[in-house]
Coordinates of C-alpha atoms in Angstrom, one line a residue:
X1038 CA 6.3 -53.1 -131.9
X1039 CA 4.2 -55.2 -129.4
X1040 CA 1.5 -53.1 -127.7
X1041 CA 1.9 -50.1 -129.9
X1042 CA -1.3 -48.1 -130.6
X1043 CA -1.3 -45.3 -133.1
X1044 CA -2.6 -41.9 -132.0
X1045 CA -5.9 -42.1 -133.9
X1046 CA -6.8 -45.4 -132.3
X1047 CA -5.8 -44.2 -128.9
X1048 CA -7.9 -41.0 -129.3
X1049 CA -10.9 -43.1 -130.3
X1050 CA -10.5 -45.3 -127.4
X1051 CA -10.4 -42.3 -125.0
X1052 CA -13.6 -40.8 -126.2
X1053 CA -15.7 -43.7 -127.2
X1054 CA -17.6 -43.9 -123.9
X1055 CA -18.7 -40.3 -124.1
X1056 CA -21.9 -38.9 -125.6
X1057 CA -21.8 -38.1 -129.3
X1058 CA -21.6 -34.3 -129.0
X1059 CA -18.8 -34.5 -126.5
X1060 CA -16.9 -37.0 -128.7
X1061 CA -17.1 -34.5 -131.6
X1062 CA -16.0 -31.6 -129.5
X1063 CA -13.0 -33.4 -128.0
X1064 CA -12.0 -34.9 -131.4
X1065 CA -12.1 -31.5 -133.0
X1066 CA -10.1 -29.9 -130.3
X1067 CA -7.6 -32.7 -130.4
X1068 CA -7.1 -32.5 -134.1
X1069 CA -6.6 -28.7 -133.9
X1070 CA -3.8 -29.2 -131.4
X1071 CA -2.3 -32.3 -133.0
X1072 CA -0.9 -30.3 -135.9
X1073 CA 1.0 -28.0 -133.6
X1074 CA 2.1 -30.4 -131.0
X1075 CA 1.4 -34.1 -130.7
X1076 CA 2.4 -34.2 -127.0
X1077 CA 0.2 -31.2 -126.1
X1078 CA -2.8 -32.7 -127.9
X1079 CA -2.5 -36.1 -126.3
X1080 CA -1.9 -34.6 -122.9
X1081 CA -4.9 -32.4 -123.2
X1082 CA -7.2 -35.3 -124.3
X1083 CA -5.9 -37.5 -121.5
X1084 CA -6.5 -34.8 -118.8
X1085 CA -10.0 -34.0 -120.1
X1086 CA -11.1 -37.6 -120.4
X1087 CA -9.7 -38.4 -116.9
X1088 CA -11.5 -35.5 -115.4
X1089 CA -14.8 -36.5 -117.0
X1090 CA -14.3 -40.2 -116.0
X1091 CA -13.8 -39.0 -112.4
X1092 CA -17.3 -37.8 -112.2
X1093 CA -18.5 -41.4 -112.5
X1094 CA -21.9 -40.2 -113.8
X1095 CA -22.5 -39.8 -117.5
X1096 CA -22.0 -36.2 -118.5
X1097 CA -25.3 -36.1 -120.2
X1098 CA -27.2 -37.6 -117.2
X1099 CA -30.5 -36.0 -116.4
X1100 CA -31.4 -34.8 -112.9
X1101 CA -33.5 -37.9 -112.4
X1102 CA -30.5 -40.1 -113.0
X1103 CA -28.4 -38.0 -110.6
X1104 CA -31.1 -38.4 -107.9
X1105 CA -31.2 -42.1 -108.6
X1106 CA -27.4 -42.3 -108.2
X1107 CA -27.7 -40.3 -104.9
X1108 CA -30.3 -42.8 -103.6
X1109 CA -28.1 -45.8 -104.6
X1110 CA -25.0 -44.4 -103.0
X1111 CA -26.7 -43.4 -99.8
X1112 CA -28.2 -46.9 -99.4
X1113 CA -24.8 -48.4 -100.2
X1114 CA -23.2 -46.4 -97.5
X1115 CA -25.9 -47.3 -95.0
X1116 CA -25.5 -51.0 -95.9
X1117 CA -21.9 -50.8 -94.9
X1118 CA -23.1 -50.6 -91.3
X1119 CA -24.2 -54.2 -91.5
X1120 CA -20.6 -55.3 -92.0
X1121 CA -18.6 -52.8 -90.0
X1122 CA -19.6 -52.3 -86.4
X1123 CA -16.8 -49.9 -85.4
X1124 CA -17.8 -46.3 -86.0
X1125 CA -14.4 -45.1 -87.1
X1126 CA -13.9 -48.1 -89.5
X1127 CA -17.4 -47.5 -90.9
X1128 CA -16.6 -43.8 -91.5
X1129 CA -13.4 -44.7 -93.3
X1130 CA -15.2 -47.2 -95.5
X1131 CA -17.9 -44.6 -96.3
X1132 CA -15.2 -42.0 -97.1
X1133 CA -13.7 -44.4 -99.7
X1134 CA -17.1 -44.7 -101.4
X1135 CA -17.3 -40.9 -101.5
X1136 CA -13.8 -40.3 -102.8
X1137 CA -14.3 -42.8 -105.6
X1138 CA -17.1 -40.5 -106.9
X1139 CA -14.6 -37.6 -107.0
X1140 CA -16.3 -35.9 -104.0
X1141 CA -14.7 -34.5 -100.9
X1142 CA -15.9 -36.4 -97.7
X1143 CA -17.0 -34.6 -94.6
X1144 CA -14.1 -32.6 -93.0
X1145 CA -12.1 -34.1 -90.2
X1146 CA -13.6 -31.5 -87.8
X1147 CA -17.0 -33.1 -88.2
X1148 CA -17.6 -35.7 -85.5
X1149 CA -17.8 -39.3 -86.6
X1150 CA -21.5 -39.8 -85.9
X1151 CA -22.7 -36.7 -88.0
X1152 CA -20.2 -37.6 -90.7
X1153 CA -21.6 -41.1 -91.1
X1154 CA -25.1 -39.7 -91.1
X1155 CA -24.2 -37.3 -93.9
X1156 CA -22.7 -40.0 -96.1
X1157 CA -25.8 -42.2 -95.6
X1158 CA -28.2 -39.3 -96.5
X1159 CA -29.7 -39.2 -99.9
X1160 CA -30.1 -35.4 -99.8
X1161 CA -26.5 -34.9 -99.0
X1162 CA -25.5 -37.1 -101.9
X1163 CA -27.9 -35.1 -104.2
X1164 CA -26.3 -31.8 -103.4
X1165 CA -22.8 -33.2 -103.7
X1166 CA -23.4 -35.0 -107.0
X1167 CA -25.2 -32.1 -108.6
X1168 CA -22.5 -29.7 -107.7
X1169 CA -19.6 -32.0 -108.8
X1170 CA -21.4 -33.1 -112.0
X1171 CA -22.2 -29.5 -113.0
X1172 CA -18.7 -28.2 -112.3
X1173 CA -17.0 -31.0 -114.1
X1174 CA -19.2 -30.6 -117.2
X1175 CA -18.7 -26.8 -117.2
X1176 CA -15.0 -27.1 -116.7
X1177 CA -14.7 -29.4 -119.7
X1178 CA -16.8 -27.0 -121.8
X1179 CA -14.5 -24.2 -120.9
X1180 CA -11.4 -26.3 -121.8
X1181 CA -13.0 -27.3 -125.1
X1182 CA -13.5 -23.7 -126.0
X1183 CA -17.2 -23.7 -125.9
X1184 CA -17.6 -20.8 -123.5
X1185 CA -16.7 -17.4 -125.1
X1186 CA -18.6 -14.5 -126.7
X1187 CA -18.4 -16.0 -130.2
X1188 CA -20.0 -19.3 -129.1
X1189 CA -21.8 -19.6 -125.7
X1190 CA -21.1 -16.6 -123.6
X1191 CA -20.5 -16.7 -119.8
X1192 CA -21.5 -20.4 -119.5
X1193 CA -22.3 -23.3 -121.7
X1194 CA -25.8 -23.8 -123.1
X1195 CA -25.9 -27.2 -121.3
X1196 CA -25.3 -25.5 -117.9
X1197 CA -27.9 -22.9 -118.7
X1198 CA -30.5 -25.5 -119.6
X1199 CA -29.7 -27.5 -116.4
X1200 CA -30.1 -24.4 -114.2
X1201 CA -33.4 -23.4 -115.9
X1202 CA -34.8 -26.9 -115.4
X1203 CA -33.7 -26.7 -111.7
X1204 CA -35.5 -23.4 -111.3
X1205 CA -38.6 -24.8 -113.0
X1206 CA -38.6 -27.8 -110.6
X1207 CA -38.1 -25.6 -107.6
X1208 CA -40.8 -23.1 -108.7
X1209 CA -43.3 -26.0 -109.3
X1210 CA -42.5 -27.5 -105.9
X1211 CA -43.0 -24.2 -104.1
X1212 CA -46.2 -23.5 -106.0
X1213 CA -47.6 -26.9 -105.3
X1214 CA -46.9 -26.8 -101.5
X1215 CA -49.4 -25.1 -99.2
X1216 CA -48.5 -23.9 -95.7
X1217 CA -50.8 -22.7 -92.9
X1218 CA -49.8 -20.6 -89.8
X1219 CA -51.3 -20.4 -86.4
X1220 CA -53.7 -17.7 -87.5
X1221 CA -55.2 -20.0 -90.1
X1222 CA -53.7 -18.1 -93.1
X1223 CA -52.8 -20.3 -96.0
X1224 CA -50.2 -19.5 -98.7
X1225 CA -48.2 -21.5 -101.2
X1226 CA -44.5 -21.5 -100.5
X1227 CA -44.0 -19.6 -103.7
X1228 CA -46.1 -16.7 -102.3
X1229 CA -44.1 -16.7 -99.1
X1230 CA -40.8 -16.8 -100.9
X1231 CA -41.9 -13.9 -103.0
X1232 CA -42.0 -11.7 -99.9
X1233 CA -38.3 -12.0 -99.2
X1234 CA -34.9 -11.5 -100.8
X1235 CA -35.5 -14.6 -102.9
X1236 CA -37.6 -12.3 -105.0
X1237 CA -35.3 -10.8 -107.5
X1238 CA -37.1 -7.4 -107.5
X1239 CA -36.8 -7.2 -103.7
X1240 CA -33.2 -8.3 -103.8
X1241 CA -32.3 -5.6 -106.4
X1242 CA -34.3 -2.9 -104.5
X1243 CA -32.6 -3.7 -101.2
X1244 CA -29.1 -3.6 -102.8
X1245 CA -29.8 -0.3 -104.4
X1246 CA -31.2 1.1 -101.1
X1247 CA -28.0 0.1 -99.3
X1248 CA -25.7 1.5 -102.1
X1249 CA -27.7 4.8 -102.2
X1250 CA -27.4 5.0 -98.4
X1251 CA -23.7 4.6 -98.5
X1252 CA -23.5 7.3 -101.1
X1253 CA -25.5 9.7 -98.9
X1254 CA -23.2 9.1 -96.0
X1255 CA -20.2 9.8 -98.3
X1256 CA -21.6 13.0 -99.5
X1257 CA -22.5 14.2 -96.0
X1258 CA -19.1 13.3 -94.6
X1259 CA -17.1 14.8 -97.5
X1260 CA -15.7 11.4 -98.5
X1261 CA -14.4 10.5 -102.0
X1262 CA -15.9 7.7 -104.2
X1263 CA -13.9 5.3 -106.2
X1264 CA -15.0 2.7 -108.8
X1265 CA -12.4 0.1 -109.4
X1266 CA -12.1 -3.1 -111.4
X1267 CA -9.7 -6.0 -110.7
X1268 CA -9.2 -8.7 -113.2
X1269 CA -7.3 -12.0 -113.2
X1270 CA -3.9 -12.6 -114.8
X1271 CA -3.7 -13.7 -118.4
X1272 CA -2.9 -17.3 -117.4
X1273 CA -6.4 -17.7 -115.9
X1274 CA -8.2 -16.7 -119.2
X1275 CA -8.9 -19.5 -121.7
X1276 CA -9.6 -16.9 -124.4
X1277 CA -8.5 -13.5 -125.4
X1278 CA -10.0 -10.7 -127.5
X1279 CA -7.9 -9.3 -130.3
X1280 CA -8.9 -6.0 -132.0
X1281 CA -12.0 -5.6 -129.8
X1282 CA -14.0 -8.3 -131.5
X1283 CA -11.9 -11.3 -132.7
X1284 CA -11.7 -14.1 -130.1
X1285 CA -8.8 -16.5 -130.1
X1286 CA -7.3 -19.0 -127.7
X1287 CA -5.0 -17.6 -125.1
X1288 CA -1.5 -19.2 -125.4
X1289 CA -0.7 -18.3 -121.8
X1290 CA -3.7 -20.1 -120.4
X1291 CA -2.6 -22.7 -117.8
X1292 CA -5.3 -25.2 -118.7
X1293 CA -6.1 -25.6 -115.0
X1294 CA -7.8 -22.5 -113.7
X1295 CA -11.6 -22.6 -113.4
X1296 CA -13.9 -19.7 -112.5
X1297 CA -14.0 -21.0 -108.9
X1298 CA -10.2 -21.0 -108.5
X1299 CA -10.1 -17.6 -110.2
X1300 CA -12.7 -16.3 -107.7
X1301 CA -10.5 -17.6 -104.8
X1302 CA -7.5 -15.8 -106.3
X1303 CA -9.5 -12.5 -106.4
X1304 CA -10.7 -13.0 -102.8
X1305 CA -7.1 -13.5 -101.7
X1306 CA -5.9 -10.4 -103.4
X1307 CA -8.7 -8.4 -101.8
X1308 CA -7.8 -9.8 -98.4
X1309 CA -4.3 -8.6 -98.7
X1310 CA -5.5 -5.2 -99.8
X1311 CA -7.8 -4.9 -96.8
X1312 CA -5.1 -6.1 -94.4
X1313 CA -2.6 -3.5 -95.7
X1314 CA -5.2 -0.7 -95.6
X1315 CA -6.2 -1.7 -92.0
X1316 CA -2.5 -1.4 -90.9
X1317 CA -2.3 2.2 -92.1
X1318 CA -5.7 3.1 -90.7
X1319 CA -7.5 3.5 -94.0
X1320 CA -11.1 2.3 -94.0
X1321 CA -13.5 1.6 -96.9
X1322 CA -17.2 1.1 -97.2
X1323 CA -19.3 0.2 -100.3
X1324 CA -20.0 -2.8 -102.4
X1325 CA -18.3 -5.5 -104.4
X1326 CA -19.8 -7.2 -107.5
X1327 CA -18.4 -10.3 -109.1
X1328 CA -19.4 -11.0 -112.7
X1329 CA -18.0 -13.1 -115.5
X1330 CA -16.1 -12.1 -118.5
X1331 CA -17.1 -13.6 -121.8
X1332 CA -15.1 -16.8 -121.2
X1333 CA -16.4 -17.3 -117.7
X1334 CA -13.4 -15.9 -115.8
X1335 CA -14.6 -13.7 -113.0
X1336 CA -13.6 -10.1 -112.4
X1337 CA -14.6 -7.7 -109.6
X1338 CA -16.2 -4.3 -109.7
X1339 CA -16.0 -2.3 -106.4
X1340 CA -17.7 0.9 -105.5
X1341 CA -16.0 2.1 -102.4
X1342 CA -16.0 5.4 -100.4
X1343 CA -13.1 6.7 -98.3
X1344 CA -11.5 9.7 -96.7
X1345 CA -9.9 11.9 -99.4
X1346 CA -6.5 11.9 -97.8
X1347 CA -6.3 8.1 -98.3
X1348 CA -6.8 8.1 -102.0
X1349 CA -3.2 7.6 -103.0
X1350 CA -2.6 4.9 -100.4
X1351 CA -5.6 3.0 -101.6
X1352 CA -4.5 3.1 -105.3
X1353 CA -1.0 2.0 -104.4
X1354 CA -2.2 -0.9 -102.3
X1355 CA -4.7 -2.2 -104.9
X1356 CA -2.1 -1.9 -107.7
X1357 CA 0.6 -3.6 -105.6
X1358 CA -1.4 -6.7 -104.8
X1359 CA -3.4 -6.9 -108.1
X1360 CA 0.0 -7.0 -110.0
X1361 CA 1.7 -9.4 -107.6
X1362 CA 1.0 -12.3 -109.8
X1363 CA 2.6 -12.1 -113.3
X1364 CA 3.4 -8.4 -113.1
X1365 CA 5.5 -8.3 -116.3
X1366 CA 3.1 -10.0 -118.7
X1367 CA 2.1 -7.7 -121.7
X1368 CA -0.8 -5.4 -120.8
X1369 CA -0.8 -6.2 -117.1
X1370 CA -0.3 -2.6 -116.0
X1371 CA -2.9 -1.3 -118.5
X1372 CA -5.7 -3.8 -118.0
X1373 CA -5.3 -5.6 -114.6
X1374 CA -6.6 -2.7 -112.6
X1375 CA -8.8 0.2 -113.6
X1376 CA -9.6 3.2 -111.4
X1377 CA -12.4 5.7 -111.9
X1378 CA -12.9 8.5 -109.5
X1379 CA -16.5 9.4 -108.8
X1380 CA -17.3 13.0 -109.7
X1381 CA -20.2 14.1 -107.5
X1382 CA -21.0 17.0 -109.9
X1383 CA -21.6 14.7 -112.8
X1384 CA -24.1 12.3 -111.2
X1385 CA -24.8 9.6 -108.7
X1386 CA -22.5 6.8 -107.9
X1387 CA -25.4 4.5 -107.2
X1388 CA -26.8 5.3 -110.7
X1389 CA -23.4 4.3 -112.1
X1390 CA -23.4 0.9 -110.5
X1391 CA -27.1 0.3 -111.0
X1392 CA -26.6 -1.3 -114.4
X1393 CA -24.1 -3.8 -112.9
X1394 CA -26.6 -4.8 -110.2
X1395 CA -29.5 -5.2 -112.6
X1396 CA -27.4 -7.1 -115.2
X1397 CA -26.4 -9.6 -112.6
X1398 CA -29.9 -10.1 -111.1
X1399 CA -32.8 -9.7 -113.6
X1400 CA -31.7 -7.3 -116.4
X1401 CA -34.1 -4.6 -115.1
X1402 CA -34.0 -1.6 -117.5
X1403 CA -30.9 -2.9 -119.2
X1404 CA -31.3 -3.4 -122.9
X1405 CA -28.1 -5.3 -123.6
X1406 CA -24.7 -6.1 -122.1
X1407 CA -21.3 -5.0 -123.3
X1408 CA -21.3 -7.7 -126.0
X1409 CA -24.7 -6.8 -127.4
X1410 CA -26.6 -9.7 -125.8
X1411 CA -30.2 -9.2 -124.5
X1412 CA -30.1 -8.3 -120.8
X1413 CA -32.7 -10.9 -119.8
X1414 CA -30.6 -13.7 -121.4
X1415 CA -27.5 -12.3 -119.9
X1416 CA -28.9 -12.3 -116.4
X1417 CA -30.0 -15.9 -116.7
X1418 CA -26.6 -16.9 -117.9
X1419 CA -24.8 -15.0 -115.2
X1420 CA -27.1 -16.6 -112.6
X1421 CA -26.4 -20.1 -113.9
X1422 CA -22.6 -19.3 -113.9
X1423 CA -22.6 -18.0 -110.3
X1424 CA -24.7 -21.0 -109.1
X1425 CA -22.6 -23.6 -110.8
X1426 CA -19.3 -22.3 -109.5
X1427 CA -20.6 -21.2 -106.0
X1428 CA -19.6 -17.6 -106.5
X1429 CA -21.1 -14.9 -104.3
X1430 CA -22.1 -12.1 -106.7
X1431 CA -22.7 -9.2 -104.2
X1432 CA -20.7 -8.5 -101.0
X1433 CA -20.9 -5.5 -98.8
X1434 CA -17.7 -3.8 -97.8
X1435 CA -17.6 -2.2 -94.4
X1436 CA -20.6 -0.8 -92.6
X1437 CA -23.0 -2.6 -90.2
X1438 CA -24.5 -6.0 -91.2
X1439 CA -27.8 -6.3 -93.0
X1440 CA -29.1 -9.0 -90.7
X1441 CA -30.5 -6.7 -88.0
X1442 CA -31.9 -4.5 -90.8
X1443 CA -34.0 -7.3 -92.1
X1444 CA -35.0 -8.4 -88.6
X1445 CA -36.1 -4.9 -87.6
X1446 CA -38.5 -5.0 -90.5
X1447 CA -40.3 -7.9 -88.7
X1448 CA -40.9 -5.7 -85.6
X1449 CA -44.2 -3.8 -85.8
X1450 CA -43.6 -1.6 -82.7
X1451 CA -40.9 -1.1 -80.0
X1452 CA -41.7 -1.2 -76.3
X1453 CA -41.8 2.1 -74.5
X1454 CA -38.6 3.4 -73.1
X1455 CA -36.5 1.8 -75.8
X1456 CA -33.0 3.3 -76.4
X1457 CA -32.8 6.1 -78.8
X1458 CA -30.5 4.3 -81.2
X1459 CA -32.9 1.3 -81.4
X1460 CA -35.8 3.7 -82.2
X1461 CA -33.8 5.4 -84.9
X1462 CA -32.8 2.1 -86.4
X1463 CA -36.4 0.9 -86.4
X1464 CA -37.6 4.1 -87.9
X1465 CA -35.0 3.8 -90.7
X1466 CA -36.3 0.4 -91.9
X1467 CA -40.0 0.7 -91.4
X1468 CA -41.2 3.8 -93.2
X1469 CA -42.6 5.5 -90.0
X1470 CA -41.7 9.0 -91.1
X1471 CA -41.1 11.2 -94.1
X1472 CA -37.6 12.5 -94.1
X1473 CA -36.2 15.1 -96.5
X1474 CA -39.7 15.4 -98.0
X1475 CA -39.5 12.1 -99.8
X1476 CA -42.0 9.2 -99.5
X1477 CA -39.5 6.4 -99.1
X1478 CA -36.7 8.4 -97.5
X1479 CA -37.5 6.9 -94.1
X1480 CA -36.4 3.5 -95.5
X1481 CA -32.8 4.8 -95.4
X1482 CA -29.7 2.8 -95.1
X1483 CA -27.8 5.9 -94.0
X1484 CA -30.0 6.5 -91.0
X1485 CA -29.7 2.8 -90.1
X1486 CA -25.8 3.1 -90.3
X1487 CA -25.9 6.1 -88.0
X1488 CA -28.1 4.3 -85.5
X1489 CA -25.7 1.4 -85.5
X1490 CA -22.7 3.6 -84.5
X1491 CA -21.6 5.0 -87.9
X1492 CA -20.4 3.5 -91.1
X1493 CA -17.0 2.7 -89.5
X1494 CA -18.5 0.8 -86.6
X1495 CA -17.0 -2.5 -87.7
X1496 CA -18.0 -5.3 -85.3
X1497 CA -19.0 -2.8 -82.6
X1498 CA -22.5 -2.2 -84.1
X1499 CA -25.2 -1.6 -81.5
X1500 CA -28.3 -3.6 -82.6
X1501 CA -27.6 -7.3 -82.9
X1502 CA -29.7 -10.4 -83.7
X1503 CA -31.2 -12.1 -80.7
X1504 CA -30.9 -15.9 -81.0
X1505 CA -31.9 -18.8 -78.9
X1506 CA -30.6 -22.4 -78.8
X1507 CA -33.2 -25.0 -79.5
X1508 CA -32.9 -28.3 -77.6
X1509 CA -33.4 -30.5 -80.7
X1510 CA -30.9 -32.0 -83.1
X1511 CA -30.6 -31.5 -86.8
X1512 CA -31.0 -34.3 -89.4
X1513 CA -27.3 -35.4 -88.8
X1514 CA -27.5 -35.7 -85.0
X1515 CA -25.7 -32.4 -84.4
X1516 CA -26.9 -29.6 -82.1
X1517 CA -29.3 -27.4 -83.9
X1518 CA -28.1 -24.0 -85.1
X1519 CA -29.2 -21.0 -83.0
X1520 CA -32.6 -19.6 -84.1
X1521 CA -33.1 -15.9 -84.6
X1522 CA -36.1 -14.6 -82.6
X1523 CA -35.6 -10.8 -82.7
X1524 CA -33.0 -8.1 -82.0
X1525 CA -31.1 -7.1 -78.9
X1526 CA -29.1 -4.1 -77.8
X1527 CA -27.6 -2.5 -74.8
X1528 CA -29.0 0.8 -73.6
X1529 CA -27.9 3.2 -70.8
X1530 CA -30.4 4.3 -68.3
X1531 CA -30.1 6.3 -65.1
X1532 CA -31.6 5.3 -61.8
X1533 CA -31.5 6.3 -58.1
X1534 CA -30.9 3.5 -55.6
X1535 CA -33.4 3.1 -52.8
X1536 CA -31.0 4.1 -50.1
X1537 CA -30.3 7.4 -51.9
X1538 CA -33.8 8.6 -52.7
X1539 CA -34.0 10.5 -49.4
X1540 CA -31.3 12.9 -50.5
X1541 CA -32.2 16.4 -51.5
X1542 CA -30.3 16.1 -54.8
X1543 CA -30.7 12.4 -55.5
X1544 CA -27.9 11.1 -57.8
X1545 CA -28.7 9.5 -61.2
X1546 CA -26.4 6.5 -61.6
X1547 CA -26.0 5.1 -65.1
X1548 CA -26.3 1.4 -65.7
X1549 CA -26.3 -0.8 -68.8
X1550 CA -29.6 -2.6 -69.6
X1551 CA -30.0 -5.4 -72.2
X1552 CA -33.0 -4.8 -74.4
X1553 CA -34.4 -7.8 -76.2
X1554 CA -37.3 -7.3 -78.7
X1555 CA -39.0 -10.2 -80.3
X1556 CA -39.9 -10.0 -83.9
X1557 CA -43.2 -11.2 -85.5
X1558 CA -42.8 -14.8 -86.5
X1559 CA -45.2 -17.5 -87.5
X1560 CA -45.1 -21.3 -87.2
X1561 CA -45.9 -22.8 -90.5
X1562 CA -47.4 -26.2 -91.1
X1563 CA -47.5 -28.0 -94.4
X1564 CA -51.1 -28.8 -94.9
X1565 CA -51.2 -30.0 -98.5
X1566 CA -49.6 -30.2 -101.9
X1567 CA -51.8 -29.1 -104.7
X1568 CA -51.6 -30.9 -108.0
X1569 CA -49.4 -29.0 -110.5
X1570 CA -48.1 -29.7 -113.9
X1571 CA -45.3 -32.1 -113.7
X1572 CA -45.7 -32.4 -110.0
X1573 CA -47.8 -35.6 -109.8
X1574 CA -45.3 -37.4 -107.6
X1575 CA -45.0 -34.6 -105.2
X1576 CA -48.7 -34.2 -104.9
X1577 CA -49.3 -37.9 -104.3
X1578 CA -46.4 -38.5 -101.9
X1579 CA -46.9 -38.2 -98.1
X1580 CA -43.6 -36.7 -97.2
X1581 CA -41.7 -36.5 -94.0
X1582 CA -41.8 -33.1 -92.3
X1583 CA -39.2 -30.4 -92.1
X1584 CA -38.2 -29.3 -88.6
X1585 CA -40.8 -27.0 -87.0
X1586 CA -43.0 -27.5 -90.1
X1587 CA -45.2 -30.7 -89.8
X1588 CA -47.2 -32.4 -92.5
X1589 CA -50.8 -33.2 -91.8
X1590 CA -50.5 -37.0 -91.5
X1591 CA -52.9 -39.8 -91.7
X1592 CA -51.6 -42.1 -88.9
X1593 CA -52.4 -45.7 -88.4
X1594 CA -52.6 -47.3 -85.0
X1595 CA -50.0 -46.3 -82.4
X1596 CA -48.9 -43.2 -84.4
X1597 CA -47.3 -45.2 -87.2
X1598 CA -47.4 -43.6 -90.7
X1599 CA -46.7 -45.2 -94.0
X1600 CA -44.7 -42.9 -96.2
X1601 CA -45.9 -44.2 -99.6
X1602 CA -43.7 -41.7 -101.5
X1603 CA -40.5 -42.6 -99.7
X1604 CA -38.0 -45.1 -101.0
X1605 CA -39.1 -48.7 -100.7
X1606 CA -42.3 -47.7 -98.9
X1607 CA -40.6 -47.7 -95.6
X1608 CA -42.5 -47.2 -92.3
X1609 CA -41.5 -44.7 -89.6
X1610 CA -42.8 -43.9 -86.2
X1611 CA -43.7 -40.3 -85.6
X1612 CA -42.1 -38.9 -82.4
X1613 CA -44.5 -37.3 -79.9
X1614 CA -43.0 -33.9 -80.3
X1615 CA -42.8 -33.9 -84.1
X1616 CA -39.1 -34.9 -84.2
X1617 CA -37.7 -32.1 -81.9
X1618 CA -35.5 -32.9 -79.0
X1619 CA -35.4 -36.7 -79.8
X1620 CA -31.8 -37.9 -79.8
X1621 CA -30.7 -40.6 -82.1
X1622 CA -29.6 -43.8 -80.4
X1623 CA -26.4 -43.9 -82.4
X1624 CA -24.8 -42.7 -85.6
X1625 CA -26.5 -45.3 -87.8
X1626 CA -29.9 -44.4 -86.3
X1627 CA -29.1 -40.8 -87.2
X1628 CA -28.1 -41.8 -90.7
X1629 CA -31.3 -43.8 -91.4
X1630 CA -33.3 -40.9 -89.9
X1631 CA -31.7 -38.5 -92.4
X1632 CA -32.5 -40.9 -95.3
X1633 CA -36.2 -41.2 -94.1
X1634 CA -36.7 -37.4 -94.2
X1635 CA -36.3 -36.2 -90.6
X1636 CA -34.8 -32.8 -91.5
X1637 CA -34.6 -29.1 -90.6
X1638 CA -36.1 -26.2 -92.4
X1639 CA -37.5 -22.7 -92.1
X1640 CA -40.2 -21.6 -89.7
X1641 CA -41.0 -18.2 -91.1
X1642 CA -42.0 -16.6 -94.3
X1643 CA -38.8 -14.7 -95.0
X1644 CA -36.5 -17.8 -95.1
X1645 CA -38.7 -20.1 -97.1
X1646 CA -36.3 -20.8 -99.9
X1647 CA -36.6 -23.3 -102.7
X1648 CA -35.1 -26.6 -101.9
X1649 CA -32.7 -27.9 -104.5
X1650 CA -34.2 -31.3 -104.3
X1651 CA -37.5 -32.7 -105.4
X1652 CA -39.4 -35.3 -103.4
X1653 CA -39.9 -38.2 -105.7
X1654 CA -41.1 -41.9 -105.3
X1655 CA -38.7 -44.8 -105.3
X1656 CA -36.7 -45.2 -108.5
X1657 CA -35.2 -48.5 -109.8
X1658 CA -31.5 -48.9 -109.2
X1659 CA -29.4 -48.8 -112.3
X1660 CA -27.5 -52.1 -112.6
X1661 CA -23.9 -51.6 -113.9
X1662 CA -24.0 -47.9 -113.6
X1663 CA -20.7 -46.1 -112.8
X1664 CA -21.9 -44.9 -109.4
X1665 CA -22.4 -48.5 -108.2
X1666 CA -18.8 -49.5 -108.9

């Protein structure tokens, strides 16, 4: 028959463009399925190779190659402006370039100018390509059966290595960059980042402080504690465990679900539960932890506290919505939801959940996980899994927000006459007193909750973040986001009007007064980049500044600066105000400004986080590479 190709030849043709290890994995998987069903085997191979081809970047590409692709694509989008002079037509042309890479273009709600600036920005392309590439590779690894407790648990070794390299690059960049504040103090960005929640030890300690505070509130108010676990339906699990140790492919797996879609399913289930409980007046507070099962599928652990009379309603609501999908599958009622009532006489609820917190952060004081793997390795794999799929591991349920708590820690002293609840909240976060005879009891989340109006305050909490709107624009030509400068609250004070002071019993009339208290903040300036191992390009490059953090520059005449480390050694003129408040002349100007490095960034120690990109000199463009098609 003319045009007929046998299955073996067809299979070889589908995988020949892939790296050797992936060819062997796909061929092995295809042969294993071929004996059972030719149609299923060929369909699986076609879907997997199509998904990998949609990435347009080799699946074994290094980060340098991804950065090179980002640079080439950003320049390609910027060059479209030379042929299309209508903004809307230019945006549509850029969106086609983005979609051909398998990436979602900026949403329709984004204005045309900022959308064009994004698609012409190398940093935007880096983020998008890294995310898309990482998820596509990991999704293929899951489909090939690489991710399970008998092979590579939680995530593939390739994803783990990529994340470890990224962390190494970020740490080197932070360690090599020196910042100075207005007091003349100099620190590396690594030292500044270590003082905030980016430090794993601080993150873990803060989480445990908040959990323990909720537990103290529950004990004092006579509330009940409940530890529950919600898992996904069987169709979302690529693998299943038989007999407690044997791992085999799950025949009910839909071959479509990824950890990200499974996380979205769990979030939807929880949203329905919260909505139903809100309608009946049942309120919860506590914490939710998302962690992977051995095959990468997420499940949720929740430690919540509630009024004892609502226990049955909570159980019924959780069971109803957790079993809404595939309720009749074998084992659904036994394994989909698990409830464990906290017995206050047997121990601490915070102690019970501490192992889950530590296992998902740094493995502190946890020797091994449930599968016998070392805790340090487990925490690294879990972190790589969460980062790759964009899964938020920890989420507070109920109670006041943590933002004002962190901001209050920046305030050394309150002004005289401050409202009582503001004083109590400040005392709760700054160790100003010894409460209950314990050294750190004053750093108490429960006292902070009481000061904010109680654990059921909802959105009516008293102490809020005070923010100001800067006049400048961000790198994409949009209005800059509000900047936090302190806290604010409303207090009630009593006063006597002038025309009533002559009265024998002068009345005291209450009035609301807005209190705004500024926090201690520093303006940081990048003063140098010390040489570090593997960071020669960063140390040598004179890079463009972040917003509110300016590089020490060596300017030529008329304020021009040559950015030797930037692509193509481009020249740029420094604005008189360091880039703030200077509006772009048009969308293309904004796009080129974003490529040349006019960006936004932190202006304080607590928010100096590692950038997920490295500043590197101009790379050669790769002729004939998939991303240039």
